[in-house]
Coordinates of N, CA and C in Angstrom, one line a residue:
Chain H
X1 N 143.9 -5.6 -18.5 CA 143.2 -5.9 -17.3 C 144.1 -6.8 -16.4
X2 N 144.7 -6.3 -15.4 CA 145.6 -7.1 -14.6 C 145.0 -8.0 -13.6
X3 N 143.7 -7.8 -13.2 CA 143.0 -8.6 -12.2 C 143.5 -8.2 -10.8
X4 N 144.0 -9.2 -10.1 CA 144.5 -9.0 -8.7 C 146.0 -9.2 -8.8
X5 N 146.7 -8.2 -8.3 CA 148.1 -8.2 -8.2 C 148.6 -8.1 -6.8
X6 N 149.7 -8.8 -6.5 CA 150.3 -8.9 -5.2 C 151.8 -8.6 -5.3
X7 N 152.3 -7.9 -4.3 CA 153.7 -7.7 -4.1 C 154.1 -7.8 -2.7
X8 N 155.3 -8.4 -2.4 CA 156.2 -9.0 -3.3 C 155.8 -10.4 -3.6
X9 N 156.5 -11.1 -4.5 CA 156.2 -12.5 -4.8 C 156.9 -13.4 -3.8
X10 N 158.0 -13.0 -3.3 CA 158.8 -13.8 -2.3 C 159.3 -12.8 -1.2
X11 N 159.4 -13.3 0.0 CA 160.0 -12.5 1.0 C 160.6 -13.4 2.1
X12 N 161.7 -13.1 2.6 CA 162.3 -13.8 3.8 C 162.5 -12.8 4.9
X13 N 162.0 -13.1 6.1 CA 162.1 -12.2 7.2 C 162.7 -12.9 8.4
X14 N 163.3 -12.2 9.2 CA 163.8 -12.7 10.5 C 162.7 -12.5 11.5
X15 N 162.7 -13.4 12.5 CA 161.7 -13.3 13.6 C 161.7 -11.9 14.2
X16 N 160.6 -11.3 14.4 CA 160.5 -10.0 15.0 C 160.4 -8.9 14.0
X17 N 160.8 -9.1 12.7 CA 160.7 -8.1 11.7 C 159.3 -7.8 11.3
X18 N 159.0 -6.7 10.7 CA 157.7 -6.3 10.2 C 157.7 -6.2 8.7
X19 N 156.6 -6.4 8.1 CA 156.4 -6.1 6.7 C 155.0 -6.0 6.3
X20 N 154.7 -5.4 5.2 CA 153.4 -5.2 4.6 C 153.3 -5.9 3.3
X21 N 152.3 -6.7 3.1 CA 152.0 -7.3 1.8 C 150.9 -6.5 1.1
X22 N 151.2 -6.2 -0.1 CA 150.3 -5.3 -0.9 C 149.4 -6.1 -1.8
X23 N 148.2 -5.6 -2.0 CA 147.3 -6.2 -2.9 C 146.5 -5.1 -3.6
X24 N 146.3 -5.3 -4.9 CA 145.4 -4.3 -5.6 C 144.6 -5.1 -6.7
X25 N 143.4 -4.6 -6.9 CA 142.5 -5.2 -7.9 C 142.0 -4.0 -8.8
X26 N 141.8 -4.4 -10.1 CA 141.3 -3.4 -11.0 C 139.9 -3.8 -11.6
X27 N 139.2 -4.6 -10.9 CA 137.9 -5.1 -11.4 C 136.7 -4.4 -10.7
X28 N 137.0 -3.3 -9.9 CA 135.9 -2.5 -9.3 C 135.1 -3.4 -8.3
X29 N 135.8 -4.4 -7.7 CA 135.1 -5.3 -6.7 C 134.9 -4.6 -5.4
X30 N 133.8 -4.9 -4.7 CA 133.6 -4.3 -3.4 C 134.4 -5.0 -2.3
X31 N 134.5 -6.4 -2.4 CA 135.0 -7.2 -1.3 C 136.4 -7.6 -1.7
X32 N 137.3 -7.7 -0.6 CA 138.6 -8.2 -0.8 C 139.0 -9.0 0.5
X33 N 139.9 -10.0 0.2 CA 140.2 -11.0 1.2 C 141.7 -11.3 1.3
X34 N 142.2 -11.7 2.5 CA 143.5 -12.2 2.6 C 143.4 -13.6 3.2
X35 N 144.1 -14.6 2.5 CA 144.1 -16.0 3.0 C 145.6 -16.4 3.2
X36 N 145.8 -17.4 4.0 CA 147.0 -18.1 4.0 C 146.8 -19.5 3.6
X37 N 147.8 -20.1 2.9 CA 147.7 -21.5 2.5 C 148.9 -22.2 3.1
X38 N 148.6 -23.3 3.8 CA 149.6 -24.1 4.5 C 149.3 -25.6 4.0
X39 N 150.4 -26.4 3.9 CA 150.2 -27.7 3.4 C 149.2 -28.5 4.2
X40 N 148.3 -29.2 3.5 CA 147.3 -30.0 4.1 C 146.2 -29.3 4.8
X41 N 146.2 -27.9 4.7 CA 145.1 -27.2 5.5 C 144.3 -26.3 4.6
X42 N 144.5 -26.4 3.3 CA 143.6 -25.6 2.4 C 143.9 -24.1 2.6
X43 N 142.9 -23.3 2.3 CA 143.1 -21.8 2.5 C 142.3 -21.4 3.8
X44 N 142.9 -20.6 4.6 CA 142.3 -20.1 5.8 C 142.2 -18.6 5.7
X45 N 141.0 -18.1 6.0 CA 140.8 -16.6 5.9 C 141.4 -15.9 7.0
X46 N 142.2 -14.9 6.7 CA 142.8 -14.1 7.8 C 141.9 -12.9 8.1
X47 N 141.7 -12.0 7.1 CA 140.8 -10.9 7.3 C 140.1 -10.7 5.9
X48 N 139.0 -10.0 6.0 CA 138.3 -9.6 4.8 C 137.8 -8.2 4.9
X49 N 137.4 -7.6 3.8 CA 136.8 -6.3 3.7 C 135.6 -6.3 2.8
X50 N 134.4 -6.2 3.4 CA 133.2 -6.4 2.5 C 133.0 -5.1 1.6
X51 N 133.6 -4.0 2.1 CA 133.5 -2.8 1.3 C 134.5 -1.8 1.7
X52 N 134.7 -0.8 1.0 CA 135.7 0.2 1.3 C 135.4 0.8 2.7
X53 N 136.4 0.9 3.6 CA 136.2 1.4 4.9 C 135.8 0.4 6.0
X54 N 135.6 -0.8 5.6 CA 135.3 -1.8 6.6 C 136.2 -3.0 6.5
X55 N 136.6 -3.6 7.7 CA 137.4 -4.8 7.7 C 136.9 -5.7 8.8
X56 N 137.0 -7.0 8.7 CA 136.5 -7.9 9.7 C 137.5 -9.1 9.8
X57 N 137.6 -9.7 11.0 CA 138.4 -10.8 11.2 C 137.9 -12.1 10.5
X58 N 138.8 -12.9 10.1 CA 138.4 -14.2 9.6 C 138.8 -15.3 10.6
X59 N 139.2 -16.4 10.1 CA 139.4 -17.6 10.9 C 140.7 -17.5 11.7
X60 N 141.8 -16.8 11.1 CA 143.1 -16.8 11.8 C 143.7 -15.4 11.8
X61 N 143.1 -14.4 12.5 CA 143.6 -13.1 12.4 C 144.8 -12.7 13.3
X62 N 145.1 -13.6 14.3 CA 146.1 -13.2 15.3 C 147.5 -13.0 14.6
X63 N 148.1 -11.9 15.0 CA 149.4 -11.6 14.4 C 149.4 -10.7 13.2
X64 N 148.2 -10.4 12.7 CA 148.1 -9.6 11.5 C 147.2 -8.4 11.7
X65 N 147.4 -7.4 10.8 CA 146.5 -6.3 10.7 C 146.3 -6.0 9.2
X66 N 145.2 -5.3 8.9 CA 144.9 -5.0 7.5 C 144.5 -3.5 7.4
X67 N 144.6 -3.1 6.2 CA 144.1 -1.7 5.9 C 143.4 -1.7 4.5
X68 N 142.2 -1.3 4.4 CA 141.5 -1.1 3.1 C 141.8 0.3 2.8
X69 N 142.8 0.6 2.0 CA 143.3 1.9 1.7 C 142.3 2.7 0.8
X70 N 141.7 2.0 -0.1 CA 140.7 2.5 -1.0 C 140.0 1.3 -1.6
X71 N 139.1 1.5 -2.6 CA 138.4 0.4 -3.2 C 139.3 -0.6 -3.8
X72 N 140.5 -0.1 -4.4 CA 141.4 -1.0 -5.1 C 142.3 -1.8 -4.3
X73 N 142.7 -1.2 -3.1 CA 143.9 -1.7 -2.4 C 143.6 -2.2 -1.0
X74 N 144.2 -3.4 -0.7 CA 143.9 -4.0 0.6 C 145.3 -4.6 1.1
X75 N 145.8 -4.1 2.1 CA 147.2 -4.5 2.5 C 147.1 -5.3 3.8
X76 N 148.1 -6.2 4.0 CA 148.2 -7.1 5.1 C 149.5 -6.8 5.8
X77 N 149.5 -6.5 7.1 CA 150.7 -6.2 7.8 C 151.0 -7.2 8.9
X78 N 152.3 -7.6 8.9 CA 152.8 -8.4 10.0 C 153.7 -7.5 10.9
X79 N 153.2 -7.3 12.1 CA 154.0 -6.3 12.9 C 155.3 -6.9 13.5
X80 N 155.2 -8.2 13.9 CA 156.4 -8.9 14.5 C 156.3 -10.3 14.0
X81 N 157.0 -10.6 12.9 CA 156.9 -11.9 12.3 C 157.4 -13.0 13.2
X82 N 156.7 -14.2 13.0 CA 157.0 -15.4 13.8 C 157.2 -16.5 12.8
X83 N 158.0 -17.5 13.1 CA 158.1 -18.7 12.2 C 156.8 -19.3 11.8
X84 N 155.8 -19.3 12.7 CA 154.5 -19.9 12.4 C 153.7 -19.1 11.3
X85 N 154.3 -17.9 10.9 CA 153.6 -17.2 9.9 C 154.3 -17.5 8.5
X86 N 155.2 -18.4 8.5 CA 155.7 -18.9 7.2 C 154.6 -19.6 6.5
X87 N 154.3 -19.1 5.2 CA 153.1 -19.6 4.5 C 153.1 -18.9 3.1
X88 N 152.1 -19.3 2.4 CA 151.9 -18.6 1.1 C 150.6 -17.8 1.3
X89 N 150.7 -16.5 1.0 CA 149.6 -15.6 1.3 C 148.9 -15.2 -0.1
X90 N 147.6 -15.3 -0.1 CA 146.8 -15.0 -1.3 C 145.8 -13.9 -0.9
X91 N 145.7 -12.9 -1.8 CA 144.7 -11.9 -1.8 C 143.7 -12.3 -2.8
X92 N 142.4 -11.9 -2.6 CA 141.3 -12.2 -3.5 C 140.4 -11.1 -3.5
X93 N 139.6 -10.9 -4.5 CA 138.5 -9.9 -4.6 C 137.3 -10.5 -5.2
X94 N 136.2 -9.9 -4.9 CA 134.9 -10.4 -5.5 C 133.9 -9.3 -5.5
X95 N 132.9 -9.4 -6.4 CA 131.7 -8.6 -6.3 C 130.8 -9.1 -5.3
X96 N 130.6 -10.4 -5.3 CA 130.0 -11.1 -4.1 C 131.0 -12.2 -3.8
X97 N 130.8 -12.8 -2.6 CA 131.8 -13.8 -2.2 C 131.6 -15.1 -3.0
X98 N 130.6 -15.2 -3.9 CA 130.4 -16.4 -4.6 C 131.4 -16.7 -5.7
X99 N 132.1 -15.7 -6.2 CA 133.1 -15.9 -7.2 C 134.3 -15.0 -6.9
X100 N 135.3 -15.6 -6.3 CA 136.4 -14.8 -5.9 C 137.6 -14.9 -6.9
X101 N 138.3 -13.9 -7.1 CA 139.4 -13.8 -8.1 C 140.7 -13.7 -7.2
X102 N 141.6 -14.6 -7.5 CA 142.8 -14.6 -6.6 C 144.0 -14.0 -7.3
X103 N 144.9 -13.5 -6.5 CA 146.2 -13.0 -7.0 C 147.2 -14.2 -7.1
X104 N 148.4 -14.0 -7.5 CA 149.4 -15.1 -7.7 C 150.0 -15.5 -6.4
X105 N 149.9 -14.8 -5.3 CA 150.4 -15.2 -4.1 C 151.7 -14.6 -3.7
X106 N 152.0 -14.6 -2.4 CA 153.3 -14.1 -1.8 C 153.8 -15.3 -1.0
X107 N 155.0 -15.8 -1.3 CA 155.6 -16.8 -0.5 C 156.5 -16.2 0.6
X108 N 156.1 -16.4 1.8 CA 156.8 -15.7 3.0 C 157.5 -16.8 3.8
X109 N 158.8 -16.6 4.1 CA 159.5 -17.4 5.0 C 160.0 -16.6 6.2
X110 N 159.7 -17.1 7.4 CA 160.2 -16.4 8.6 C 161.2 -17.3 9.3
X111 N 162.4 -16.8 9.4 CA 163.5 -17.6 10.0 C 163.7 -17.2 11.5
Chain J
X1 N 128.5 -25.4 12.3 CA 129.2 -24.5 11.4 C 129.2 -25.1 10.1
X2 N 129.9 -24.3 9.2 CA 130.0 -24.7 7.8 C 131.4 -25.3 7.6
X3 N 131.4 -26.5 6.9 CA 132.7 -27.1 6.6 C 132.6 -27.9 5.3
X4 N 133.8 -28.2 4.8 CA 133.9 -29.0 3.5 C 135.0 -30.0 3.7
X5 N 134.7 -31.2 3.4 CA 135.6 -32.4 3.5 C 135.9 -32.9 2.1
X6 N 137.2 -33.0 1.7 CA 137.6 -33.5 0.4 C 138.3 -34.8 0.6
X7 N 138.2 -35.5 -0.5 CA 139.0 -36.8 -0.6 C 140.5 -36.5 -0.4
X8 N 141.1 -37.4 0.4 CA 142.5 -37.3 0.7 C 143.3 -37.4 -0.6
X9 N 144.4 -36.7 -0.7 CA 145.3 -36.9 -1.8 C 146.6 -37.4 -1.4
X10 N 147.6 -37.4 -2.2 CA 147.5 -37.0 -3.6 C 146.9 -38.1 -4.5
X11 N 146.4 -37.7 -5.6 CA 145.8 -38.7 -6.6 C 146.7 -38.7 -7.8
X12 N 147.0 -39.9 -8.2 CA 147.9 -40.0 -9.4 C 147.1 -40.9 -10.4
X13 N 147.0 -40.4 -11.7 CA 146.3 -41.2 -12.7 C 147.1 -41.1 -14.0
X14 N 146.8 -42.1 -14.9 CA 147.3 -42.0 -16.2 C 146.5 -41.2 -17.1
X15 N 147.1 -40.6 -18.2 CA 146.3 -39.8 -19.1 C 145.2 -40.6 -19.7
X16 N 144.0 -40.0 -19.9 CA 142.8 -40.5 -20.4 C 142.0 -41.3 -19.4
X17 N 142.5 -41.4 -18.2 CA 141.7 -42.1 -17.1 C 140.5 -41.3 -16.7
X18 N 139.6 -41.9 -16.0 CA 138.4 -41.2 -15.4 C 138.8 -40.7 -14.0
X19 N 138.3 -39.5 -13.8 CA 138.7 -38.8 -12.5 C 137.4 -38.6 -11.7
X20 N 137.5 -38.9 -10.4 CA 136.5 -38.5 -9.4 C 137.3 -38.0 -8.2
X21 N 136.9 -36.8 -7.8 CA 137.4 -36.2 -6.5 C 136.2 -36.0 -5.6
X22 N 136.1 -36.7 -4.5 CA 134.9 -36.6 -3.7 C 134.9 -35.3 -2.8
X23 N 133.8 -34.7 -2.6 CA 133.6 -33.6 -1.8 C 132.3 -33.7 -1.1
X24 N 132.3 -33.6 0.3 CA 131.0 -33.5 1.0 C 131.1 -32.2 1.9
X25 N 129.9 -31.8 2.3 CA 129.8 -30.5 3.0 C 128.8 -30.6 4.2
X26 N 129.0 -29.7 5.1 CA 128.1 -29.4 6.2 C 127.8 -28.0 6.2
X27 N 126.5 -27.6 6.2 CA 126.2 -26.2 6.1 C 124.9 -25.9 6.9
X28 N 125.0 -24.7 7.6 CA 123.7 -24.2 8.2 C 123.1 -23.3 7.2
X29 N 122.1 -23.7 6.5 CA 121.5 -22.9 5.5 C 121.7 -23.6 4.1
X30 N 121.4 -22.9 3.1 CA 121.4 -23.5 1.7 C 122.6 -22.9 1.0
X31 N 123.7 -23.7 0.9 CA 124.9 -23.2 0.3 C 125.0 -23.2 -1.2
X32 N 125.9 -22.3 -1.7 CA 126.3 -22.4 -3.1 C 127.7 -23.2 -3.0
X33 N 127.9 -24.0 -4.1 CA 129.1 -24.9 -4.1 C 130.0 -24.6 -5.2
X34 N 131.3 -24.8 -5.0 CA 132.3 -24.4 -6.0 C 133.4 -25.4 -6.0
X35 N 134.1 -25.5 -7.2 CA 135.4 -26.1 -7.3 C 136.3 -25.0 -7.9
X36 N 137.4 -24.9 -7.2 CA 138.5 -24.0 -7.6 C 139.7 -24.9 -8.0
X37 N 140.6 -24.4 -8.9 CA 141.7 -25.2 -9.3 C 143.0 -24.3 -9.1
X38 N 144.1 -24.8 -8.7 CA 145.3 -24.1 -8.5 C 146.4 -24.8 -9.3
X39 N 146.9 -24.2 -10.4 CA 148.0 -24.7 -11.1 C 149.3 -24.3 -10.5
X40 N 150.3 -25.1 -10.7 CA 151.6 -24.9 -10.0 C 152.1 -23.4 -10.1
X41 N 152.4 -22.8 -8.9 CA 152.9 -21.5 -8.9 C 151.9 -20.4 -9.1
X42 N 150.6 -20.7 -9.1 CA 149.6 -19.7 -9.4 C 148.6 -19.6 -8.3
X43 N 147.7 -18.6 -8.4 CA 146.6 -18.5 -7.4 C 145.4 -19.4 -7.9
X44 N 144.4 -19.4 -7.1 CA 143.2 -20.2 -7.4 C 142.4 -19.6 -8.5
X45 N 141.8 -20.5 -9.3 CA 140.8 -20.0 -10.3 C 139.5 -20.8 -10.1
X46 N 138.4 -20.1 -10.3 CA 137.1 -20.8 -10.3 C 137.0 -21.7 -11.5
X47 N 136.7 -23.0 -11.2 CA 136.5 -24.0 -12.2 C 135.1 -24.2 -12.6
X48 N 134.2 -24.3 -11.6 CA 132.8 -24.4 -11.8 C 132.0 -24.2 -10.5
X49 N 130.7 -24.0 -10.7 CA 129.9 -23.7 -9.5 C 128.5 -24.2 -9.7
X50 N 127.8 -24.4 -8.6 CA 126.3 -24.7 -8.7 C 125.7 -24.0 -7.5
X51 N 124.5 -23.5 -7.7 CA 123.9 -22.6 -6.7 C 122.6 -23.3 -6.1
X52 N 122.1 -24.3 -6.7 CA 120.9 -25.0 -6.1 C 120.9 -26.5 -6.4
X53 N 120.2 -27.2 -5.6 CA 120.1 -28.6 -5.7 C 119.8 -29.1 -7.1
X54 N 120.6 -30.2 -7.5 CA 120.5 -30.8 -8.8 C 121.1 -30.0 -9.9
X55 N 121.6 -28.8 -9.6 CA 122.3 -28.1 -10.7 C 123.6 -28.8 -11.0
X56 N 124.0 -28.8 -12.2 CA 125.3 -29.3 -12.6 C 126.2 -28.2 -13.1
X57 N 127.3 -28.0 -12.5 CA 128.3 -27.1 -13.0 C 129.3 -27.8 -13.9
X58 N 129.7 -27.1 -15.0 CA 130.6 -27.8 -15.9 C 131.6 -26.7 -16.5
X59 N 132.8 -27.2 -16.8 CA 133.8 -26.3 -17.4 C 135.0 -27.2 -17.8
X60 N 135.6 -27.0 -19.0 CA 136.8 -27.6 -19.4 C 136.7 -29.1 -19.3
X61 N 135.5 -29.7 -19.5 CA 135.3 -31.2 -19.4 C 135.1 -31.7 -18.0
X62 N 135.2 -30.8 -17.0 CA 134.9 -31.2 -15.6 C 133.4 -31.0 -15.4
X63 N 132.9 -31.8 -14.5 CA 131.5 -31.6 -14.1 C 131.3 -31.9 -12.6
X64 N 130.3 -31.3 -12.0 CA 130.0 -31.6 -10.6 C 128.5 -31.3 -10.4
X65 N 127.8 -32.2 -9.7 CA 126.4 -32.1 -9.5 C 126.1 -31.9 -8.0
X66 N 125.3 -30.9 -7.7 CA 124.9 -30.5 -6.4 C 123.9 -31.5 -5.9
X67 N 124.3 -32.3 -4.9 CA 123.4 -33.4 -4.4 C 123.0 -33.0 -3.0
X68 N 121.8 -32.5 -2.8 CA 121.4 -32.0 -1.4 C 121.2 -33.3 -0.5
X69 N 120.7 -34.3 -1.1 CA 120.3 -35.5 -0.3 C 121.5 -36.2 0.3
X70 N 122.7 -36.1 -0.4 CA 123.9 -36.7 0.1 C 124.9 -35.6 0.6
X71 N 124.5 -34.4 0.5 CA 125.4 -33.2 0.8 C 126.8 -33.4 0.2
X72 N 126.7 -33.6 -1.2 CA 128.0 -33.9 -1.9 C 128.0 -33.0 -3.2
X73 N 129.3 -32.9 -3.6 CA 129.5 -32.1 -4.9 C 130.8 -32.7 -5.5
X74 N 130.8 -33.9 -5.9 CA 131.9 -34.6 -6.4 C 132.3 -34.1 -7.8
X75 N 133.6 -33.9 -8.0 CA 134.2 -33.5 -9.3 C 134.5 -34.7 -10.1
X76 N 134.1 -34.6 -11.4 CA 134.4 -35.7 -12.4 C 134.9 -35.2 -13.7
X77 N 135.7 -36.0 -14.3 CA 136.1 -35.8 -15.7 C 136.3 -37.1 -16.4
X78 N 135.8 -37.2 -17.6 CA 135.8 -38.5 -18.3 C 137.2 -39.0 -18.8
X79 N 138.1 -38.0 -19.1 CA 139.4 -38.4 -19.7 C 140.4 -37.3 -19.4
X80 N 141.2 -37.5 -18.4 CA 142.1 -36.5 -17.9 C 143.3 -36.3 -18.8
X81 N 143.9 -35.1 -18.8 CA 145.1 -34.8 -19.6 C 146.2 -34.4 -18.6
X82 N 147.4 -34.5 -19.1 CA 148.6 -34.1 -18.3 C 148.4 -32.6 -17.8
X83 N 147.8 -31.8 -18.6 CA 147.6 -30.4 -18.2 C 146.6 -30.2 -17.1
X84 N 145.9 -31.2 -16.7 CA 144.9 -31.2 -15.6 C 145.6 -31.3 -14.2
X85 N 146.9 -31.6 -14.3 CA 147.7 -31.7 -13.0 C 147.6 -30.4 -12.3
X86 N 147.1 -30.4 -11.0 CA 146.9 -29.2 -10.3 C 146.4 -29.6 -8.9
X87 N 146.1 -28.6 -8.1 CA 145.4 -28.9 -6.8 C 144.0 -28.4 -6.9
X88 N 143.0 -29.2 -6.5 CA 141.6 -28.9 -6.6 C 141.0 -28.7 -5.3
X89 N 140.3 -27.6 -5.1 CA 139.6 -27.2 -3.9 C 138.1 -27.1 -4.0
X90 N 137.4 -27.8 -3.2 CA 136.0 -27.7 -3.1 C 135.7 -26.6 -2.0
X91 N 134.6 -25.8 -2.3 CA 134.3 -24.7 -1.4 C 132.8 -24.5 -1.3
X92 N 132.4 -23.8 -0.3 CA 131.0 -23.4 -0.2 C 130.8 -22.0 0.4
X93 N 129.7 -21.4 0.1 CA 129.3 -20.2 0.8 C 127.8 -20.2 1.0
X94 N 127.4 -19.6 2.1 CA 126.0 -19.5 2.5 C 125.6 -18.1 2.5
X95 N 124.5 -17.7 1.8 CA 124.0 -16.4 1.8 C 125.0 -15.4 1.4
X96 N 125.8 -15.7 0.3 CA 126.9 -14.9 -0.2 C 127.9 -14.4 0.9
X97 N 128.0 -15.2 1.9 CA 129.0 -14.9 2.9 C 130.4 -15.5 2.5
X98 N 131.3 -15.5 3.4 CA 132.7 -15.9 3.1 C 132.7 -17.4 2.6
X99 N 133.7 -17.6 1.7 CA 133.9 -19.0 1.2 C 134.6 -19.8 2.3
X100 N 134.2 -21.1 2.3 CA 134.8 -22.0 3.2 C 135.4 -23.1 2.3
X101 N 136.7 -23.4 2.4 CA 137.4 -24.3 1.5 C 137.7 -25.6 2.2
X102 N 137.7 -26.7 1.4 CA 138.3 -27.9 1.8 C 139.8 -27.9 1.8
X103 N 140.4 -29.0 2.2 CA 141.9 -28.9 2.3 C 142.6 -29.0 1.0
X104 N 142.0 -29.3 -0.1 CA 142.6 -29.4 -1.4 C 143.0 -30.9 -1.7
X105 N 143.0 -31.2 -3.0 CA 143.4 -32.6 -3.4 C 144.4 -32.3 -4.6
X106 N 145.6 -32.8 -4.4 CA 146.6 -32.7 -5.4 C 146.4 -33.8 -6.4
X107 N 146.3 -33.5 -7.7 CA 146.1 -34.4 -8.8 C 147.3 -34.4 -9.7
X108 N 147.9 -35.5 -10.0 CA 149.0 -35.6 -10.9 C 148.6 -36.6 -12.0
X109 N 148.8 -36.2 -13.3 CA 148.4 -37.0 -14.4 C 149.7 -37.4 -15.1
X110 N 150.0 -38.7 -15.3 CA 151.2 -39.1 -16.0 C 150.9 -39.5 -17.4
X111 N 151.8 -39.1 -18.3 CA 151.6 -39.4 -19.7 C 151.6 -40.9 -20.0

């Protein structure tokens, strides 16, 4: 049982480049989430998907897009990366939002 | 709106010391309350939770009591160990909606 997996673990991009962060869960959870973690700011919700086929904006959605590919997979895309998007990105899943299970994170640096 | 305020860190203690990390919240509605822990290089893990007033959540020697009258959910442990060194996040959710996190408190335990 792998839980929540994320790829890649580390990524360096130049300003303007695009990339997709992948997330998958094997717990049959309905809901999935993308957060970013910045020093001194805790976790901020970027987008979430309450169920397969639905996505909604969180607190900081600008500059990101998401796709809920199926029940297992929820990807986060940066179309044109900016230095302000340098952060650690976490994917999470839950049956209800009360108990979320987190992946190991992707450390992204945009130069 | 809903928000969580945590004790400013970092916190440094000696092994076997008593730990308190303060957490207070503001919520529209009746929230569920959580403590998550993040060990170095890992994602967040649920440490404990409480879903109604006066409930006490406990796990791994940590405890927190849901105090509605003071809107607080302080984390305590009687005797900390070096292995407790981590970042601790207080969080809430209302009506099984999205989690709202505090900014995190970094705890370092010295031998």
